[in-house]
PDB file of C-alpha atoms in Angstrom:
ATOM      1  CA  UNK A   1       0.000   0.000   0.000  1.00  0.00           C
ATOM      2  CA  UNK A   2       1.288   3.476  -0.880  1.00  0.00           C
ATOM      3  CA  UNK A   3       2.080   5.617   2.180  1.00  0.00           C
ATOM      4  CA  UNK A   4       1.003   9.237   2.536  1.00  0.00           C
ATOM      5  CA  UNK A   5       4.355  11.104   2.791  1.00  0.00           C
ATOM      6  CA  UNK A   6       2.821  13.577   5.228  1.00  0.00           C
ATOM      7  CA  UNK A   7       2.366  10.707   7.673  1.00  0.00           C
ATOM      8  CA  UNK A   8       5.705   8.945   7.066  1.00  0.00           C
ATOM      9  CA  UNK A   9       7.327  10.463  10.163  1.00  0.00           C
ATOM     10  CA  UNK A  10       6.406  12.104  13.472  1.00  0.00           C
ATOM     11  CA  UNK A  11       4.927  15.589  13.293  1.00  0.00           C
ATOM     12  CA  UNK A  12       5.597  18.481  15.696  1.00  0.00           C
ATOM     13  CA  UNK A  13       5.212  19.575  18.393  1.00  0.00           C
ATOM     14  CA  UNK A  14       8.125  17.658  19.906  1.00  0.00           C
ATOM     15  CA  UNK A  15       9.116  17.453  23.566  1.00  0.00           C
ATOM     16  CA  UNK A  16      12.690  16.198  23.179  1.00  0.00           C
ATOM     17  CA  UNK A  17      15.053  17.464  25.910  1.00  0.00           C
ATOM     18  CA  UNK A  18      17.760  20.000  25.085  1.00  0.00           C
ATOM     19  CA  UNK A  19      21.303  18.611  24.806  1.00  0.00           C
ATOM     20  CA  UNK A  20      24.847  19.877  24.741  1.00  0.00           C
ATOM     21  CA  UNK A  21      26.655  19.575  21.380  1.00  0.00           C
ATOM     22  CA  UNK A  22      27.266  17.274  19.619  1.00  0.00           C
ATOM     23  CA  UNK A  23      24.196  15.499  21.006  1.00  0.00           C
ATOM     24  CA  UNK A  24      23.273  11.825  21.291  1.00  0.00           C
ATOM     25  CA  UNK A  25      20.566   9.965  19.401  1.00  0.00           C
ATOM     26  CA  UNK A  26      19.588   7.919  22.464  1.00  0.00           C
ATOM     27  CA  UNK A  27      18.409  11.031  24.315  1.00  0.00           C
ATOM     28  CA  UNK A  28      16.015  12.220  21.595  1.00  0.00           C
ATOM     29  CA  UNK A  29      12.226  11.943  21.750  1.00  0.00           C
ATOM     30  CA  UNK A  30      10.892  10.767  19.412  1.00  0.00           C
ATOM     31  CA  UNK A  31      13.858   8.664  18.370  1.00  0.00           C
ATOM     32  CA  UNK A  32      14.962   9.223  14.766  1.00  0.00           C
ATOM     33  CA  UNK A  33      14.237   6.547  12.173  1.00  0.00           C
ATOM     34  CA  UNK A  34      17.509   5.335  10.642  1.00  0.00           C
ATOM     35  CA  UNK A  35      15.933   2.615   8.526  1.00  0.00           C
ATOM     36  CA  UNK A  36      17.075  -0.085  10.957  1.00  0.00           C
ATOM     37  CA  UNK A  37      13.783  -1.945  10.556  1.00  0.00           C
ATOM     38  CA  UNK A  38      12.859  -0.905   7.028  1.00  0.00           C
ATOM     39  CA  UNK A  39      15.831  -0.657   4.663  1.00  0.00           C
ATOM     40  CA  UNK A  40      16.304  -3.720   2.446  1.00  0.00           C
ATOM     41  CA  UNK A  41      19.437  -3.948   0.310  1.00  0.00           C
ATOM     42  CA  UNK A  42      19.771  -5.468  -3.139  1.00  0.00           C
ATOM     43  CA  UNK A  43      23.538  -5.660  -3.701  1.00  0.00           C
ATOM     44  CA  UNK A  44      23.961  -2.222  -5.278  1.00  0.00           C
ATOM     45  CA  UNK A  45      27.296  -1.668  -3.467  1.00  0.00           C
ATOM     46  CA  UNK A  46      28.502  -5.254  -3.285  1.00  0.00           C
ATOM     47  CA  UNK A  47      32.243  -5.447  -2.681  1.00  0.00           C
ATOM     48  CA  UNK A  48      32.716  -1.699  -2.242  1.00  0.00           C
ATOM     49  CA  UNK A  49      34.276   0.128   0.716  1.00  0.00           C
ATOM     50  CA  UNK A  50      33.053   3.449   2.096  1.00  0.00           C
ATOM     51  CA  UNK A  51      34.250   6.133   4.504  1.00  0.00           C
ATOM     52  CA  UNK A  52      31.482   8.143   6.191  1.00  0.00           C
ATOM     53  CA  UNK A  53      32.206  11.116   8.450  1.00  0.00           C
ATOM     54  CA  UNK A  54      29.646  11.743  11.163  1.00  0.00           C
ATOM     55  CA  UNK A  55      28.702   8.089  10.808  1.00  0.00           C
ATOM     56  CA  UNK A  56      27.753   7.617  14.439  1.00  0.00           C
ATOM     57  CA  UNK A  57      24.198   8.968  14.252  1.00  0.00           C
ATOM     58  CA  UNK A  58      21.800  11.090  12.238  1.00  0.00           C
ATOM     59  CA  UNK A  59      22.133  11.011   8.472  1.00  0.00           C
ATOM     60  CA  UNK A  60      25.520   9.301   8.751  1.00  0.00           C
ATOM     61  CA  UNK A  61      24.097   6.303  10.611  1.00  0.00           C
ATOM     62  CA  UNK A  62      21.260   5.909   8.122  1.00  0.00           C
ATOM     63  CA  UNK A  63      23.721   5.982   5.224  1.00  0.00           C
ATOM     64  CA  UNK A  64      26.052   3.520   6.955  1.00  0.00           C
ATOM     65  CA  UNK A  65      23.222   1.036   7.547  1.00  0.00           C
ATOM     66  CA  UNK A  66      22.037   1.308   3.950  1.00  0.00           C
ATOM     67  CA  UNK A  67      25.550   0.944   2.529  1.00  0.00           C
ATOM     68  CA  UNK A  68      26.200  -2.145   4.637  1.00  0.00           C
ATOM     69  CA  UNK A  69      22.932  -3.760   3.581  1.00  0.00           C
ATOM     70  CA  UNK A  70      23.862  -3.027  -0.036  1.00  0.00           C
ATOM     71  CA  UNK A  71      27.110  -4.963   0.441  1.00  0.00           C
ATOM     72  CA  UNK A  72      29.721  -2.350   1.405  1.00  0.00           C
ATOM     73  CA  UNK A  73      32.274  -2.402   4.202  1.00  0.00           C
ATOM     74  CA  UNK A  74      32.198   0.868   6.125  1.00  0.00           C
ATOM     75  CA  UNK A  75      34.572   3.076   8.100  1.00  0.00           C
ATOM     76  CA  UNK A  76      32.736   5.591  10.279  1.00  0.00           C
ATOM     77  CA  UNK A  77      34.390   8.739  11.622  1.00  0.00           C
ATOM     78  CA  UNK A  78      33.034  10.590  14.660  1.00  0.00           C
ATOM     79  CA  UNK A  79      33.958  12.675  17.701  1.00  0.00           C
ATOM     80  CA  UNK A  80      35.090  10.830  20.816  1.00  0.00           C
ATOM     81  CA  UNK A  81      32.067  12.185  22.713  1.00  0.00           C
ATOM     82  CA  UNK A  82      29.826  10.255  20.319  1.00  0.00           C
ATOM     83  CA  UNK A  83      31.281   6.838  21.135  1.00  0.00           C
ATOM     84  CA  UNK A  84      27.975   5.519  22.495  1.00  0.00           C
ATOM     85  CA  UNK A  85      26.152   6.241  19.244  1.00  0.00           C
ATOM     86  CA  UNK A  86      29.066   5.027  17.128  1.00  0.00           C
ATOM     87  CA  UNK A  87      28.993   1.591  18.717  1.00  0.00           C
ATOM     88  CA  UNK A  88      25.301   1.259  17.914  1.00  0.00           C
ATOM     89  CA  UNK A  89      26.053   2.044  14.270  1.00  0.00           C
ATOM     90  CA  UNK A  90      28.892  -0.491  14.292  1.00  0.00           C
ATOM     91  CA  UNK A  91      26.491  -3.167  15.540  1.00  0.00           C
ATOM     92  CA  UNK A  92      24.029  -2.497  12.719  1.00  0.00           C
ATOM     93  CA  UNK A  93      26.784  -2.670  10.091  1.00  0.00           C
ATOM     94  CA  UNK A  94      28.111  -5.942  11.466  1.00  0.00           C
ATOM     95  CA  UNK A  95      24.602  -7.415  11.685  1.00  0.00           C
ATOM     96  CA  UNK A  96      24.419  -6.836   7.933  1.00  0.00           C
ATOM     97  CA  UNK A  97      27.468  -9.081   7.599  1.00  0.00           C
ATOM     98  CA  UNK A  98      29.899  -6.320   6.674  1.00  0.00           C
ATOM     99  CA  UNK A  99      33.119  -5.099   8.254  1.00  0.00           C
ATOM    100  CA  UNK A 100      33.052  -1.858  10.239  1.00  0.00           C
ATOM    101  CA  UNK A 101      35.931   0.298  11.426  1.00  0.00           C
ATOM    102  CA  UNK A 102      34.931   2.980  13.953  1.00  0.00           C
ATOM    103  CA  UNK A 103      37.491   5.779  14.292  1.00  0.00           C
ATOM    104  CA  UNK A 104      37.071   8.660  16.775  1.00  0.00           C
ATOM    105  CA  UNK A 105      38.852  11.960  16.241  1.00  0.00           C
ATOM    106  CA  UNK A 106      38.531  15.545  15.071  1.00  0.00           C
ATOM    107  CA  UNK A 107      38.323  16.053  11.298  1.00  0.00           C
ATOM    108  CA  UNK A 108      39.254  19.719  11.761  1.00  0.00           C
ATOM    109  CA  UNK A 109      42.841  18.445  11.701  1.00  0.00           C
ATOM    110  CA  UNK A 110      44.285  17.596   8.285  1.00  0.00           C
ATOM    111  CA  UNK A 111      46.472  14.845   9.710  1.00  0.00           C
ATOM    112  CA  UNK A 112      43.414  13.055  11.083  1.00  0.00           C
ATOM    113  CA  UNK A 113      41.662  13.302   7.720  1.00  0.00           C
ATOM    114  CA  UNK A 114      44.647  11.736   5.988  1.00  0.00           C
ATOM    115  CA  UNK A 115      44.771   9.002   8.615  1.00  0.00           C
ATOM    116  CA  UNK A 116      41.101   8.140   7.991  1.00  0.00           C
ATOM    117  CA  UNK A 117      41.771   7.595   4.306  1.00  0.00           C
ATOM    118  CA  UNK A 118      44.899   5.583   5.092  1.00  0.00           C
ATOM    119  CA  UNK A 119      42.951   3.461   7.589  1.00  0.00           C
ATOM    120  CA  UNK A 120      40.276   2.676   5.007  1.00  0.00           C
ATOM    121  CA  UNK A 121      42.863   1.537   2.458  1.00  0.00           C
ATOM    122  CA  UNK A 122      44.850  -0.392   5.069  1.00  0.00           C
ATOM    123  CA  UNK A 123      41.746  -2.228   6.304  1.00  0.00           C
ATOM    124  CA  UNK A 124      39.693  -2.740   3.155  1.00  0.00           C
ATOM    125  CA  UNK A 125      42.388  -2.501   0.491  1.00  0.00           C
ATOM    126  CA  UNK A 126      40.314   0.060  -1.380  1.00  0.00           C
ATOM    127  CA  UNK A 127      38.057   3.096  -1.019  1.00  0.00           C
ATOM    128  CA  UNK A 128      35.152   3.407  -3.420  1.00  0.00           C
ATOM    129  CA  UNK A 129      32.903   5.913  -1.686  1.00  0.00           C
ATOM    130  CA  UNK A 130      33.667   8.954   0.460  1.00  0.00           C
ATOM    131  CA  UNK A 131      30.713  10.568   2.235  1.00  0.00           C
ATOM    132  CA  UNK A 132      31.519  13.982   3.732  1.00  0.00           C
ATOM    133  CA  UNK A 133      28.651  14.220   6.171  1.00  0.00           C
ATOM    134  CA  UNK A 134      29.938  15.473   9.550  1.00  0.00           C
ATOM    135  CA  UNK A 135      28.945  19.047  10.350  1.00  0.00           C
ATOM    136  CA  UNK A 136      29.079  21.662  13.071  1.00  0.00           C
ATOM    137  CA  UNK A 137      26.446  24.348  13.565  1.00  0.00           C
ATOM    138  CA  UNK A 138      25.236  26.760  16.219  1.00  0.00           C
ATOM    139  CA  UNK A 139      22.188  29.010  16.139  1.00  0.00           C
ATOM    140  CA  UNK A 140      22.494  32.759  16.853  1.00  0.00           C
ATOM    141  CA  UNK A 141      20.167  35.757  16.608  1.00  0.00           C
ATOM    142  CA  UNK A 142      22.991  38.303  16.400  1.00  0.00           C
ATOM    143  CA  UNK A 143      26.325  38.465  14.588  1.00  0.00           C
ATOM    144  CA  UNK A 144      27.857  39.629  17.869  1.00  0.00           C
ATOM    145  CA  UNK A 145      27.130  36.181  19.313  1.00  0.00           C
ATOM    146  CA  UNK A 146      29.329  34.427  16.710  1.00  0.00           C
ATOM    147  CA  UNK A 147      32.888  34.364  17.988  1.00  0.00           C
ATOM    148  CA  UNK A 148      35.830  34.139  15.580  1.00  0.00           C
ATOM    149  CA  UNK A 149      36.705  30.803  17.204  1.00  0.00           C
ATOM    150  CA  UNK A 150      33.234  29.382  16.509  1.00  0.00           C
ATOM    151  CA  UNK A 151      33.238  30.711  12.953  1.00  0.00           C
ATOM    152  CA  UNK A 152      36.617  29.070  12.378  1.00  0.00           C
ATOM    153  CA  UNK A 153      35.471  25.762  13.859  1.00  0.00           C
ATOM    154  CA  UNK A 154      32.379  25.760  11.635  1.00  0.00           C
ATOM    155  CA  UNK A 155      34.446  26.235   8.495  1.00  0.00           C
ATOM    156  CA  UNK A 156      37.165  23.803   9.540  1.00  0.00           C
ATOM    157  CA  UNK A 157      34.638  21.056  10.307  1.00  0.00           C
ATOM    158  CA  UNK A 158      32.351  21.602   7.337  1.00  0.00           C
ATOM    159  CA  UNK A 159      34.610  22.938   4.570  1.00  0.00           C
ATOM    160  CA  UNK A 160      38.280  22.385   5.382  1.00  0.00           C
ATOM    161  CA  UNK A 161      37.734  18.758   6.407  1.00  0.00           C
ATOM    162  CA  UNK A 162      35.787  18.175   3.204  1.00  0.00           C
ATOM    163  CA  UNK A 163      38.727  19.464   1.177  1.00  0.00           C
ATOM    164  CA  UNK A 164      41.297  17.535   3.229  1.00  0.00           C
ATOM    165  CA  UNK A 165      39.394  14.270   2.818  1.00  0.00           C
ATOM    166  CA  UNK A 166      38.650  14.750  -0.875  1.00  0.00           C
ATOM    167  CA  UNK A 167      42.281  15.534  -1.623  1.00  0.00           C
ATOM    168  CA  UNK A 168      43.589  12.522   0.284  1.00  0.00           C
ATOM    169  CA  UNK A 169      40.970  10.140  -1.103  1.00  0.00           C
ATOM    170  CA  UNK A 170      41.058  11.290  -4.734  1.00  0.00           C
ATOM    171  CA  UNK A 171      44.801  10.711  -4.890  1.00  0.00           C
ATOM    172  CA  UNK A 172      44.241   6.979  -4.317  1.00  0.00           C
ATOM    173  CA  UNK A 173      40.704   6.236  -5.542  1.00  0.00           C
ATOM    174  CA  UNK A 174      40.209   4.235  -8.733  1.00  0.00           C
ATOM    175  CA  UNK A 175      37.952   5.124 -11.680  1.00  0.00           C
ATOM    176  CA  UNK A 176      34.327   4.498 -10.749  1.00  0.00           C
ATOM    177  CA  UNK A 177      34.711   5.924  -7.245  1.00  0.00           C
ATOM    178  CA  UNK A 178      32.171   8.363  -5.819  1.00  0.00           C
ATOM    179  CA  UNK A 179      32.394  11.340  -3.476  1.00  0.00           C
ATOM    180  CA  UNK A 180      29.170  12.523  -1.863  1.00  0.00           C
ATOM    181  CA  UNK A 181      28.929  15.620   0.334  1.00  0.00           C
ATOM    182  CA  UNK A 182      26.024  16.596   2.537  1.00  0.00           C
ATOM    183  CA  UNK A 183      25.185  20.212   1.836  1.00  0.00           C
ATOM    184  CA  UNK A 184      21.828  21.711   2.894  1.00  0.00           C
ATOM    185  CA  UNK A 185      18.799  23.653   1.802  1.00  0.00           C
ATOM    186  CA  UNK A 186      20.688  26.459   3.556  1.00  0.00           C
ATOM    187  CA  UNK A 187      23.050  26.565   0.570  1.00  0.00           C
ATOM    188  CA  UNK A 188      20.140  27.992  -1.440  1.00  0.00           C
ATOM    189  CA  UNK A 189      17.936  29.485   1.290  1.00  0.00           C
ATOM    190  CA  UNK A 190      20.200  30.578   4.175  1.00  0.00           C
ATOM    191  CA  UNK A 191      18.606  30.716   7.601  1.00  0.00           C
ATOM    192  CA  UNK A 192      19.281  34.050   9.317  1.00  0.00           C
ATOM    193  CA  UNK A 193      20.143  32.303  12.602  1.00  0.00           C
ATOM    194  CA  UNK A 194      22.660  29.944  10.936  1.00  0.00           C
ATOM    195  CA  UNK A 195      24.948  32.430   9.188  1.00  0.00           C
ATOM    196  CA  UNK A 196      28.206  30.505   9.601  1.00  0.00           C
ATOM    197  CA  UNK A 197      26.682  27.076   8.942  1.00  0.00           C
ATOM    198  CA  UNK A 198      24.715  28.226   5.885  1.00  0.00           C
ATOM    199  CA  UNK A 199      27.846  29.827   4.451  1.00  0.00           C
ATOM    200  CA  UNK A 200      29.731  26.553   4.721  1.00  0.00           C
ATOM    201  CA  UNK A 201      26.958  24.660   2.981  1.00  0.00           C
ATOM    202  CA  UNK A 202      27.073  27.051   0.047  1.00  0.00           C
ATOM    203  CA  UNK A 203      30.836  26.588  -0.074  1.00  0.00           C
ATOM    204  CA  UNK A 204      30.492  22.793  -0.063  1.00  0.00           C
ATOM    205  CA  UNK A 205      28.081  22.861  -2.980  1.00  0.00           C
ATOM    206  CA  UNK A 206      30.320  25.171  -5.003  1.00  0.00           C
ATOM    207  CA  UNK A 207      33.476  23.217  -4.154  1.00  0.00           C
ATOM    208  CA  UNK A 208      31.829  19.952  -5.141  1.00  0.00           C
ATOM    209  CA  UNK A 209      30.856  21.388  -8.508  1.00  0.00           C
ATOM    210  CA  UNK A 210      34.448  22.370  -9.180  1.00  0.00           C
ATOM    211  CA  UNK A 211      35.795  19.022  -8.003  1.00  0.00           C
ATOM    212  CA  UNK A 212      33.338  17.162 -10.237  1.00  0.00           C
ATOM    213  CA  UNK A 213      34.969  18.828 -13.231  1.00  0.00           C
ATOM    214  CA  UNK A 214      38.536  18.344 -12.002  1.00  0.00           C
ATOM    215  CA  UNK A 215      38.103  14.699 -11.045  1.00  0.00           C
ATOM    216  CA  UNK A 216      36.146  13.595 -14.100  1.00  0.00           C
ATOM    217  CA  UNK A 217      39.462  12.943 -15.839  1.00  0.00           C
ATOM    218  CA  UNK A 218      40.195  10.356 -13.129  1.00  0.00           C
ATOM    219  CA  UNK A 219      36.775   8.729 -13.455  1.00  0.00           C
ATOM    220  CA  UNK A 220      35.678   9.941 -10.004  1.00  0.00           C
ATOM    221  CA  UNK A 221      32.179  11.363  -9.596  1.00  0.00           C
ATOM    222  CA  UNK A 222      31.387  14.151  -7.091  1.00  0.00           C
ATOM    223  CA  UNK A 223      27.866  15.067  -5.983  1.00  0.00           C
ATOM    224  CA  UNK A 224      25.909  16.666  -3.150  1.00  0.00           C
ATOM    225  CA  UNK A 225      22.752  15.848  -1.240  1.00  0.00           C
ATOM    226  CA  UNK A 226      20.874  18.874   0.118  1.00  0.00           C
ATOM    227  CA  UNK A 227      18.579  17.918   2.994  1.00  0.00           C
ATOM    228  CA  UNK A 228      15.901  20.210   4.340  1.00  0.00           C
ATOM    229  CA  UNK A 229      15.029  19.979   8.051  1.00  0.00           C
ATOM    230  CA  UNK A 230      15.947  16.484   9.280  1.00  0.00           C
ATOM    231  CA  UNK A 231      15.428  15.029  12.737  1.00  0.00           C
ATOM    232  CA  UNK A 232      18.953  14.323  14.017  1.00  0.00           C
ATOM    233  CA  UNK A 233      20.914  14.954  17.261  1.00  0.00           C
ATOM    234  CA  UNK A 234      22.207  18.197  15.723  1.00  0.00           C
ATOM    235  CA  UNK A 235      18.782  19.760  16.252  1.00  0.00           C
ATOM    236  CA  UNK A 236      18.184  19.538  20.034  1.00  0.00           C
ATOM    237  CA  UNK A 237      21.881  20.187  20.722  1.00  0.00           C
ATOM    238  CA  UNK A 238      22.243  23.400  18.678  1.00  0.00           C
ATOM    239  CA  UNK A 239      18.831  25.077  18.461  1.00  0.00           C
ATOM    240  CA  UNK A 240      16.678  26.857  21.061  1.00  0.00           C
ATOM    241  CA  UNK A 241      13.833  24.804  22.577  1.00  0.00           C
ATOM    242  CA  UNK A 242      11.080  26.824  20.872  1.00  0.00           C
ATOM    243  CA  UNK A 243      12.547  26.012  17.442  1.00  0.00           C
ATOM    244  CA  UNK A 244      13.077  22.355  18.307  1.00  0.00           C
ATOM    245  CA  UNK A 245       9.467  22.018  19.453  1.00  0.00           C
ATOM    246  CA  UNK A 246       8.100  23.078  16.044  1.00  0.00           C
ATOM    247  CA  UNK A 247      10.989  21.773  13.940  1.00  0.00           C
ATOM    248  CA  UNK A 248       9.958  20.954  10.380  1.00  0.00           C
ATOM    249  CA  UNK A 249       6.474  22.420  10.657  1.00  0.00           C
ATOM    250  CA  UNK A 250       7.382  25.151   8.137  1.00  0.00           C
ATOM    251  CA  UNK A 251       7.701  22.656   5.270  1.00  0.00           C
ATOM    252  CA  UNK A 252       4.807  21.719   2.976  1.00  0.00           C
ATOM    253  CA  UNK A 253       4.907  18.238   4.580  1.00  0.00           C
ATOM    254  CA  UNK A 254       4.472  19.910   8.016  1.00  0.00           C
ATOM    255  CA  UNK A 255       7.151  17.694   9.578  1.00  0.00           C
ATOM    256  CA  UNK A 256      10.920  17.110   9.549  1.00  0.00           C
ATOM    257  CA  UNK A 257      12.427  14.372   7.440  1.00  0.00           C
ATOM    258  CA  UNK A 258      13.729  11.200   9.027  1.00  0.00           C
ATOM    259  CA  UNK A 259      17.286   9.999   8.256  1.00  0.00           C
ATOM    260  CA  UNK A 260      15.838   6.857   6.657  1.00  0.00           C
ATOM    261  CA  UNK A 261      14.233   9.064   4.000  1.00  0.00           C
ATOM    262  CA  UNK A 262      17.688   9.971   2.653  1.00  0.00           C
ATOM    263  CA  UNK A 263      19.106   6.466   2.334  1.00  0.00           C
ATOM    264  CA  UNK A 264      18.015   5.792  -1.245  1.00  0.00           C
ATOM    265  CA  UNK A 265      19.587   9.009  -2.537  1.00  0.00           C
ATOM    266  CA  UNK A 266      23.027   8.297  -1.068  1.00  0.00           C
ATOM    267  CA  UNK A 267      22.894   4.687  -2.272  1.00  0.00           C
ATOM    268  CA  UNK A 268      22.052   5.813  -5.799  1.00  0.00           C
ATOM    269  CA  UNK A 269      24.912   8.324  -5.921  1.00  0.00           C
ATOM    270  CA  UNK A 270      27.345   5.739  -4.534  1.00  0.00           C
ATOM    271  CA  UNK A 271      26.296   3.047  -7.006  1.00  0.00           C
ATOM    272  CA  UNK A 272      27.380   2.359 -10.559  1.00  0.00           C
ATOM    273  CA  UNK A 273      23.800   3.097 -11.630  1.00  0.00           C
ATOM    274  CA  UNK A 274      24.654   6.805 -11.219  1.00  0.00           C
ATOM    275  CA  UNK A 275      27.568   6.612 -13.661  1.00  0.00           C
ATOM    276  CA  UNK A 276      26.556   9.829 -15.494  1.00  0.00           C
ATOM    277  CA  UNK A 277      25.562  11.803 -12.406  1.00  0.00           C
ATOM    278  CA  UNK A 278      28.362  14.148 -11.345  1.00  0.00           C
ATOM    279  CA  UNK A 279      28.361  17.795 -10.343  1.00  0.00           C
ATOM    280  CA  UNK A 280      24.759  17.445  -9.188  1.00  0.00           C
ATOM    281  CA  UNK A 281      22.951  18.508  -6.035  1.00  0.00           C
ATOM    282  CA  UNK A 282      19.933  16.424  -5.119  1.00  0.00           C
ATOM    283  CA  UNK A 283      17.532  18.227  -2.764  1.00  0.00           C
ATOM    284  CA  UNK A 284      15.463  16.277  -0.221  1.00  0.00           C
ATOM    285  CA  UNK A 285      13.419  19.035   1.349  1.00  0.00           C
ATOM    286  CA  UNK A 286       9.854  17.938   2.059  1.00  0.00           C
ATOM    287  CA  UNK A 287       8.419  20.081  -0.707  1.00  0.00           C
ATOM    288  CA  UNK A 288      10.485  23.260  -0.252  1.00  0.00           C
ATOM    289  CA  UNK A 289      11.725  24.351  -3.715  1.00  0.00           C
ATOM    290  CA  UNK A 290      15.487  24.258  -4.184  1.00  0.00           C
ATOM    291  CA  UNK A 291      16.664  26.342  -7.138  1.00  0.00           C
TER     292      UNK A 291
END
């Protein structure tokens, strides 16, 4: 039976407790849907190996579960504070019969980014898919509230790490490999309270477009996914309670997306079925136009 998309996930108001960044999935209410019970693979990524930053929870966990069920081994990168969530993701990957390497650390540092790529090649002997998904954001109502240190951290996490990882991975990836970066609807429609974060998402989209052209000669595809409001630990840990309570209500669907609702897009872009898709941004926004 076809499901009404308006009813495919919980609708606000939400009563989830506020958290300190980076936030944990286990403390959210309602819990996000990562596709643990619903995603069924069909071998689209059989024999491939993937590196996913921010793979402990949120969109990263959903992508990791889908990739594993499609036949890929997965390395997940995350902050040490997210160890609890990361181990849950590891369990789901291993239940799918695939190998998982869970590596804590800060991707703001170039050396750590290089070590992640090296670890993937050392463990799996290859790297077919890089998913730049980890992100940092904070919400502010005044520019005076954004410190230079926070602005720098936002760009180093979201943009610099993306560049560091792409450069290290592209140097060793084989033709047919895929790089996928999580941008945002904020790249096209910046939220006034997310000035630093929105700026990084625009930069990611632009940088990916340039890389798609540069790396085509190596047979490497580069694309972006642009989510709208999605229900992840980033929300209750970085936004004020009044925004969290009504999160997603502004969309035509009147609700936030669930991480599981992004799985098919990342799998497509990672698979050989997307062989002529490069330089693209695929919006998943609950009906909000992305131009």
